[in-house]
CSV table of N, CA and C in Angstrom, one decimal:
chain,number,residue,atom,x,y,z
A,1,SER,N,-12.1,3.3,-18.6
A,1,SER,CA,-11.9,2.2,-17.9
A,1,SER,C,-12.8,2.1,-16.5
A,2,ASN,N,-13.3,1.1,-15.9
A,2,ASN,CA,-14.0,1.0,-14.9
A,2,ASN,C,-13.0,0.6,-13.4
A,3,VAL,N,-12.6,1.6,-12.8
A,3,VAL,CA,-11.7,1.5,-11.7
A,3,VAL,C,-12.7,1.4,-10.5
A,4,THR,N,-12.5,0.4,-9.6
A,4,THR,CA,-13.5,0.0,-8.6
A,4,THR,C,-12.8,0.4,-7.2
A,5,TRP,N,-12.0,1.3,-7.3
A,5,TRP,CA,-11.3,1.8,-6.0
A,5,TRP,C,-10.8,3.0,-6.2
A,6,GLN,N,-10.8,3.7,-5.0
A,6,GLN,CA,-10.1,5.3,-4.9
A,6,GLN,C,-9.1,5.1,-4.0
A,7,THR,N,-8.1,6.0,-4.4
A,7,THR,CA,-7.0,6.3,-3.4
A,7,THR,C,-7.5,7.0,-2.1
A,8,THR,N,-6.9,6.5,-0.9
A,8,THR,CA,-7.4,7.0,0.4
A,8,THR,C,-6.1,7.7,1.1
A,9,THR,N,-4.8,7.4,0.6
A,9,THR,CA,-3.8,7.8,1.4
A,9,THR,C,-2.8,8.6,0.3
A,10,ALA,N,-2.0,9.6,0.9
A,10,ALA,CA,-0.9,10.0,-0.2
A,10,ALA,C,0.0,8.9,-0.5
A,11,PRO,N,0.5,8.9,-1.5
A,11,PRO,CA,1.5,7.9,-2.1
A,11,PRO,C,2.9,8.1,-1.3
A,12,GLN,N,3.6,6.9,-1.3
A,12,GLN,CA,4.9,7.0,-0.5
A,12,GLN,C,5.9,6.6,-1.8
A,13,LEU,N,6.6,7.3,-2.1
A,13,LEU,CA,7.6,7.3,-3.0
A,13,LEU,C,8.8,6.6,-2.6
A,14,PHE,N,9.6,5.8,-3.4
A,14,PHE,CA,10.9,5.4,-3.1
A,14,PHE,C,11.6,4.6,-4.4
A,15,ASN,N,12.8,4.3,-4.3
A,15,ASN,CA,13.5,3.9,-5.5
A,15,ASN,C,13.7,5.1,-6.5
A,16,ARG,N,14.1,6.2,-5.8
A,16,ARG,CA,14.6,7.2,-6.6
A,16,ARG,C,13.2,7.8,-7.3
A,17,GLY,N,11.9,7.6,-6.7
A,17,GLY,CA,11.0,8.0,-7.6
A,17,GLY,C,10.4,7.1,-8.7
A,18,TYR,N,11.0,5.8,-8.8
A,18,TYR,CA,10.5,4.9,-9.7
A,18,TYR,C,9.2,3.8,-9.3
A,19,SER,N,9.2,3.9,-7.8
A,19,SER,CA,8.3,3.1,-7.2
A,19,SER,C,7.4,3.8,-6.4
A,20,MET,N,6.1,3.2,-5.9
A,20,MET,CA,5.5,4.0,-4.7
A,20,MET,C,4.5,3.1,-4.2
A,21,PHE,N,4.2,3.1,-2.9
A,21,PHE,CA,3.2,2.5,-2.1
A,21,PHE,C,1.9,3.4,-2.0
A,22,TYR,N,0.6,3.0,-2.1
A,22,TYR,CA,-0.5,3.9,-1.6
A,22,TYR,C,-1.6,3.0,-1.1
A,23,GLY,N,-2.4,3.6,-0.4
A,23,GLY,CA,-3.6,2.8,0.1
A,23,GLY,C,-4.9,3.2,-0.6
A,24,VAL,N,-5.9,2.3,-0.9
A,24,VAL,CA,-7.1,2.5,-1.5
A,24,VAL,C,-8.0,2.2,-1.0
A,25,SER,N,-9.3,2.4,-1.2
A,25,SER,CA,-10.4,1.9,-0.7
A,25,SER,C,-10.5,0.3,-0.8
A,26,ARG,N,-11.6,-0.3,0.0
A,26,ARG,CA,-11.6,-1.7,0.0
A,26,ARG,C,-10.8,-2.3,0.7
A,27,SER,N,-10.0,-1.6,1.5
A,27,SER,CA,-8.8,-1.9,2.5
A,27,SER,C,-7.7,-2.7,1.8
A,28,GLN,N,-7.1,-2.0,1.0
A,28,GLN,CA,-6.0,-2.5,0.1
A,28,GLN,C,-4.8,-1.7,0.2
A,29,PHE,N,-3.7,-2.1,-0.1
A,29,PHE,CA,-2.4,-1.4,-0.3
A,29,PHE,C,-2.0,-1.7,-1.8
A,30,ARG,N,-1.7,-0.9,-2.5
A,30,ARG,CA,-1.0,-1.4,-3.8
A,30,ARG,C,0.4,-0.7,-4.0
A,31,VAL,N,1.1,-1.4,-4.9
A,31,VAL,CA,2.5,-1.0,-5.2
A,31,VAL,C,2.8,-0.9,-6.7
A,32,TRP,N,3.4,0.1,-7.3
A,32,TRP,CA,4.0,0.2,-8.6
A,32,TRP,C,5.6,0.1,-8.3
A,33,ASN,N,6.2,-0.9,-8.9
A,33,ASN,CA,7.6,-1.2,-8.8
A,33,ASN,C,8.4,-0.8,-10.3
A,34,GLY,N,9.0,0.0,-10.5
A,34,GLY,CA,9.5,0.5,-11.7
A,34,GLY,C,11.2,0.6,-11.7
A,35,ALA,N,11.7,0.8,-12.8
A,35,ALA,CA,13.2,0.9,-12.8
A,35,ALA,C,13.5,1.9,-14.0
A,36,PHE,N,14.6,2.7,-13.6
A,36,PHE,CA,15.1,3.6,-14.7
A,36,PHE,C,15.0,3.0,-16.1
A,37,GLY,N,14.2,3.7,-17.1
A,37,GLY,CA,14.3,3.1,-18.5
A,37,GLY,C,13.3,1.9,-18.8
A,38,ASP,N,12.6,1.3,-17.6
A,38,ASP,CA,11.6,0.2,-17.8
A,38,ASP,C,10.4,1.0,-18.0
A,39,THR,N,9.7,0.9,-19.2
A,39,THR,CA,8.2,1.3,-19.3
A,39,THR,C,7.1,0.5,-19.1
A,40,ALA,N,7.3,-0.8,-18.6
A,40,ALA,CA,6.6,-1.9,-18.6
A,40,ALA,C,5.6,-1.4,-17.2
A,41,ASN,N,6.3,-0.9,-16.2
A,41,ASN,CA,5.6,-0.4,-15.2
A,41,ASN,C,5.5,0.8,-14.7
A,42,ARG,N,5.3,1.8,-15.7
A,42,ARG,CA,5.0,3.1,-15.3
A,42,ARG,C,3.9,3.3,-14.5
A,43,PHE,N,3.5,4.5,-13.9
A,43,PHE,CA,2.4,4.8,-13.0
A,43,PHE,C,1.3,4.9,-13.9
A,44,ASP,N,1.4,5.0,-15.0
A,44,ASP,CA,0.2,5.1,-15.8
A,44,ASP,C,-0.4,3.5,-16.3
A,45,LYS,N,0.4,2.7,-15.7
A,45,LYS,CA,-0.1,1.3,-15.9
A,45,LYS,C,-0.6,0.6,-14.8
A,46,LYS,N,-1.3,-0.5,-14.8
A,46,LYS,CA,-1.7,-1.3,-13.7
A,46,LYS,C,-1.0,-1.5,-12.6
A,47,ALA,N,-1.3,-1.3,-11.3
A,47,ALA,CA,-0.4,-1.5,-10.3
A,47,ALA,C,0.3,-3.1,-10.3
A,48,THR,N,1.6,-3.1,-9.9
A,48,THR,CA,2.5,-4.2,-9.9
A,48,THR,C,2.0,-5.4,-9.0
A,49,ASP,N,1.3,-4.7,-7.8
A,49,ASP,CA,0.8,-5.8,-7.0
A,49,ASP,C,-0.1,-5.0,-6.1
A,50,ALA,N,-0.7,-5.8,-5.3
A,50,ALA,CA,-1.8,-5.4,-4.5
A,50,ALA,C,-2.0,-6.4,-3.1
A,51,VAL,N,-2.2,-5.9,-1.9
A,51,VAL,CA,-2.5,-6.7,-0.9
A,51,VAL,C,-4.0,-6.5,-0.2
A,52,ASP,N,-4.8,-7.4,-0.1
A,52,ASP,CA,-6.0,-7.1,0.4
A,52,ASP,C,-6.1,-7.7,2.0
A,53,PHE,N,-6.9,-6.9,2.8
A,53,PHE,CA,-7.3,-7.1,4.1
A,53,PHE,C,-8.7,-7.0,4.2
A,54,ALA,N,-9.3,-7.7,5.2
A,54,ALA,CA,-10.6,-7.7,5.6
A,54,ALA,C,-11.0,-6.2,5.6
A,55,ARG,N,-12.3,-6.0,5.3
A,55,ARG,CA,-12.9,-4.5,5.2
A,55,ARG,C,-13.2,-4.5,6.7
A,56,GLY,N,-13.2,-3.2,7.3
A,56,GLY,CA,-13.4,-2.6,8.4
A,56,GLY,C,-15.0,-2.4,8.8
A,57,GLN,N,-15.4,-1.9,9.9
A,57,GLN,CA,-16.5,-1.6,10.2
A,57,GLN,C,-17.0,0.0,10.2
A,58,PRO,N,-17.6,0.4,9.6
A,58,PRO,CA,-18.5,-0.2,8.4
A,58,PRO,C,-17.7,-0.7,7.3
A,59,LYS,N,-18.6,-1.6,6.4
A,59,LYS,CA,-17.7,-1.9,5.3
A,59,LYS,C,-17.1,-1.2,4.4
A,60,TRP,N,-17.6,0.0,4.2
A,60,TRP,CA,-17.3,0.9,3.3
A,60,TRP,C,-15.9,1.7,3.7
A,61,GLN,N,-15.4,1.6,4.9
A,61,GLN,CA,-14.4,2.1,5.6
A,61,GLN,C,-12.9,1.6,5.0
A,62,SER,N,-12.3,2.6,4.6
A,62,SER,CA,-11.0,2.3,3.9
A,62,SER,C,-9.8,2.3,4.6
A,63,VAL,N,-8.6,2.1,4.3
A,63,VAL,CA,-7.4,2.4,4.8
A,63,VAL,C,-7.2,3.7,5.5
A,64,ARG,N,-6.8,4.1,6.6
A,64,ARG,CA,-6.9,5.4,7.0
A,64,ARG,C,-5.6,6.1,6.9
A,65,ALA,N,-4.5,5.4,7.1
A,65,ALA,CA,-3.2,6.0,7.2
A,65,ALA,C,-2.3,5.5,6.2
A,66,LYS,N,-1.4,6.4,5.7
A,66,LYS,CA,-0.4,6.0,4.7
A,66,LYS,C,0.6,4.9,5.3
A,67,LEU,N,1.2,4.1,4.6
A,67,LEU,CA,2.4,3.2,5.1
A,67,LEU,C,3.6,4.1,5.3
A,68,GLU,N,4.1,3.7,6.2
A,68,GLU,CA,5.4,4.3,6.7
A,68,GLU,C,6.8,3.5,6.3
A,69,LEU,N,7.8,3.9,5.8
A,69,LEU,CA,8.9,3.2,5.1
A,69,LEU,C,9.9,3.2,6.2
A,70,SER,N,10.7,2.2,5.9
A,70,SER,CA,12.1,2.2,6.7
A,70,SER,C,12.9,2.9,5.9
A,71,SER,N,14.3,3.2,6.4
A,71,SER,CA,15.1,4.1,5.9
A,71,SER,C,15.9,3.9,4.5
A,72,ASP,N,15.7,2.5,4.2
A,72,ASP,CA,16.5,2.1,2.9
A,72,ASP,C,15.7,2.8,1.6
A,73,PRO,N,16.5,3.5,1.0
A,73,PRO,CA,15.8,4.5,-0.2
A,73,PRO,C,15.4,3.5,-1.5
A,74,LEU,N,16.0,2.4,-1.7
A,74,LEU,CA,15.9,1.7,-2.8
A,74,LEU,C,14.8,0.6,-2.5
A,75,GLN,N,14.9,-0.3,-1.4
A,75,GLN,CA,14.2,-1.4,-1.0
A,75,GLN,C,13.5,-1.4,0.3
A,76,PRO,N,12.8,-0.4,0.6
A,76,PRO,CA,12.5,-0.2,2.1
A,76,PRO,C,11.2,-1.2,2.5
A,77,MET,N,11.4,-1.5,3.8
A,77,MET,CA,10.3,-2.3,4.1
A,77,MET,C,9.1,-1.1,4.3
A,78,ALA,N,7.9,-1.7,4.5
A,78,ALA,CA,6.7,-0.8,4.8
A,78,ALA,C,5.8,-1.0,5.9
A,79,PHE,N,5.3,-0.2,6.7
A,79,PHE,CA,4.7,-0.6,7.8
A,79,PHE,C,3.1,0.0,8.0
A,80,GLY,N,2.2,-0.5,8.2
A,80,GLY,CA,0.8,0.1,8.3
A,80,GLY,C,-0.6,-0.6,8.7
A,81,GLY,N,-1.4,-0.1,9.0
A,81,GLY,CA,-2.7,-0.6,9.3
A,81,GLY,C,-3.8,-0.4,8.1
A,82,ALA,N,-4.6,-1.6,8.3
A,82,ALA,CA,-5.6,-1.5,7.4
A,82,ALA,C,-6.8,-1.1,7.8
A,83,ALA,N,-8.0,-1.2,7.3
A,83,ALA,CA,-9.3,-0.7,7.7
A,83,ALA,C,-9.9,-1.7,9.0
A,84,ASN,N,-9.5,-2.7,8.6
A,84,ASN,CA,-9.6,-3.6,10.1
A,84,ASN,C,-8.9,-3.5,11.2
A,85,PRO,N,-9.0,-3.9,12.4
A,85,PRO,CA,-7.9,-3.9,13.2
A,85,PRO,C,-6.7,-4.9,13.4
A,86,VAL,N,-5.8,-4.3,12.5
A,86,VAL,CA,-4.5,-5.2,12.1
A,86,VAL,C,-3.4,-4.1,11.6
A,87,PHE,N,-2.3,-4.7,12.1
A,87,PHE,CA,-1.0,-3.9,11.8
A,87,PHE,C,-0.2,-4.8,10.9
A,88,ALA,N,0.3,-4.2,9.8
A,88,ALA,CA,1.4,-5.4,9.1
A,88,ALA,C,2.6,-4.7,8.5
A,89,GLY,N,3.7,-5.6,8.1
A,89,GLY,CA,4.7,-5.3,7.7
A,89,GLY,C,4.8,-5.8,6.2
A,90,PHE,N,5.5,-5.3,5.3
A,90,PHE,CA,5.6,-5.7,3.9
A,90,PHE,C,7.2,-5.6,3.5
A,91,ASP,N,7.7,-6.2,2.5
A,91,ASP,CA,8.9,-5.7,2.0
A,91,ASP,C,8.6,-4.7,0.9
A,92,TYR,N,9.7,-4.5,-0.1
A,92,TYR,CA,9.4,-3.4,-1.1
A,92,TYR,C,8.4,-4.0,-2.1
A,93,LEU,N,8.4,-5.2,-2.5
A,93,LEU,CA,7.5,-5.8,-3.3
A,93,LEU,C,6.1,-5.8,-2.7
A,94,LEU,N,5.7,-5.5,-1.6
A,94,LEU,CA,4.6,-5.5,-0.9
A,94,LEU,C,4.1,-7.2,-0.8
A,95,ASN,N,5.2,-7.8,-0.3
A,95,ASN,CA,5.1,-9.1,0.1
A,95,ASN,C,4.7,-8.9,1.6
A,96,GLU,N,3.7,-9.6,2.0
A,96,GLU,CA,3.5,-9.4,3.7
A,96,GLU,C,4.4,-10.4,4.3
A,97,MET,N,5.3,-9.5,5.3
A,97,MET,CA,6.1,-10.4,6.1
A,97,MET,C,5.4,-10.8,7.4
A,98,TRP,N,4.6,-10.0,7.9
A,98,TRP,CA,4.0,-10.4,9.3
A,98,TRP,C,2.6,-9.6,9.7
A,99,THR,N,1.5,-10.0,10.2
A,99,THR,CA,0.5,-9.1,10.7
A,99,THR,C,0.3,-9.2,12.2
A,100,VAL,N,-0.3,-8.2,12.9
A,100,VAL,CA,-0.3,-8.3,14.4
A,100,VAL,C,-1.8,-7.8,14.4
A,101,ASN,N,-2.7,-8.5,15.0
A,101,ASN,CA,-4.2,-8.0,15.5
A,101,ASN,C,-4.1,-6.9,16.3
A,102,THR,N,-4.9,-5.8,16.4
A,102,THR,CA,-4.9,-4.8,17.3
A,102,THR,C,-6.2,-4.6,17.9
A,103,THR,N,-6.4,-3.9,18.9
A,103,THR,CA,-7.9,-3.8,19.4
A,103,THR,C,-8.6,-2.9,18.4
A,104,PHE,N,-7.9,-1.9,18.0
A,104,PHE,CA,-8.7,-0.9,17.1
A,104,PHE,C,-7.9,-0.7,15.8
A,105,PRO,N,-8.6,-0.3,14.6
A,105,PRO,CA,-8.0,0.2,13.5
A,105,PRO,C,-6.8,1.1,13.8
A,106,ILE,N,-5.8,1.3,12.7
A,106,ILE,CA,-4.8,2.3,12.9
A,106,ILE,C,-5.4,3.5,12.2
A,107,PHE,N,-5.4,4.6,13.0
A,107,PHE,CA,-6.0,5.8,12.3
A,107,PHE,C,-5.0,6.8,11.9
A,108,ALA,N,-3.8,7.0,12.4
A,108,ALA,CA,-2.9,7.9,11.8
A,108,ALA,C,-1.4,7.1,11.9
A,109,GLU,N,-0.6,8.0,11.1
A,109,GLU,CA,0.7,7.7,11.0
A,109,GLU,C,1.5,7.8,12.3
């Protein structure tokens, strides 16, 4: 398979280990959403969704910090910064809820 991205952050598991968020190159976040007994969205399949942000400077710069999760173990909100100077919030399906422009990219959790 021709994968055009690389994982750049540690995965954030939720939903009792059946789902996870992770940051990848090209200033993207991806999510796998699964459920007990559901083999359609196993971790060995294509991600169930992805969100793209503008690339940083230099263009090869990727997401630097993993998404942080709210305290809901099944359907958490996720918060994080992309490679460009923006901070964003997402629901558990990786639907973007809001974005805030920042002066500098987010470098750490």
